[in-house]
Amino acid sequence: MTLRPASPLLAPSLLSADFTRLGEELRMIESAGAQVVHVDVMDGRFVPNITIGLPVVEGLRKATTLPLDCHLMIVEPLRYAADFVKAGADWVSIHQEADPHLHRTLAAIRQAGGKAGVVLNPGTPIETLVDLIGDFDFVLLMSVNPGFGGQSFIPRVLDKVKRLNALRAARGVPFFIQVDGGVSLKNASDLVRAGADCLVAGNAVFKAEAPGTAVASLLQEMGAGRQA
Ligand code: DX5
Ligand code: ZN
């Protein structure tokens, strides 16, 4: 059984994009080869920032055919998770720390037709997920404290990726591993080598001098990590 996607995926985070030109930014990342669009939804309660909501996701859906990956940094995610799928999200992830009823919310996302993911903050152990294996399609490991783009990568998350990869192999259940926060050319190949299948990158793409080239370079590094 294949436990991982055929090749690693890059998901540029629109949080670092130019919000006055979102359509152009989408076309740019798509033509540069990015396979997924990461959308950071923040409510000002779970995290100290407010960003994107359902109407914007509906707009993005009309502007791209790439999968929309909505990372919900909100309290009570069950209230909104299925609505994000209805608005056009293909993947919806919810924080372990924000939901005492993960099993129910993951089921609601899948029932609405989305891929369901669980997100772990840097301080939340992977062991909190062992009794949910099979109930999610992916795990997102935060490598910064959620809330803002442009923060520094927390190096010990690399070991967390390795341990989650080992857990996946031991259980033989396919799910993919995503990493979000401070991803750059410096750590992309190591993360993929450790077991990551999808890397989110905000500043490393949109704040680069040549964003299209940055997408291509990140994908190249990620490919190198998979071959190693
Ligand atoms: C942080 C968000 C991230 C962020 C990543 O709370 O979840 O997706 O936008 O941005 P960079 O890659 O700049 O750390
Ligand atoms: Zn995110």
mmCIF file of C-alpha atoms in Angstrom, residues 37 57 59 89 91 133 172 189-190 192 208 210:
data_model
loop_
_atom_site.group_PDB
_atom_site.id
_atom_site.type_symbol
_atom_site.label_atom_id
_atom_site.label_comp_id
_atom_site.label_asym_id
_atom_site.label_seq_id
_atom_site.Cartn_x
_atom_site.Cartn_y
_atom_site.Cartn_z
ATOM 1 C CA VAL A 37 -3.198 26.715 -2.430
ATOM 2 C CA VAL A 57 -12.795 31.200 -0.258
ATOM 3 C CA GLY A 59 -13.970 33.927 -4.679
ATOM 4 C CA ALA A 89 -12.308 24.037 -0.047
ATOM 5 C CA TRP A 91 -8.944 20.124 2.127
ATOM 6 C CA ILE A 133 -5.680 7.116 12.709
ATOM 7 C CA GLY A 172 0.369 1.047 7.620
ATOM 8 C CA SER A 189 14.760 18.979 1.474
ATOM 9 C CA ASP A 190 15.341 17.934 5.112
ATOM 10 C CA VAL A 192 10.761 15.907 2.806
ATOM 11 C CA ALA A 208 10.887 36.451 -2.604
ATOM 12 C CA ALA A 210 11.137 36.430 -7.960
#
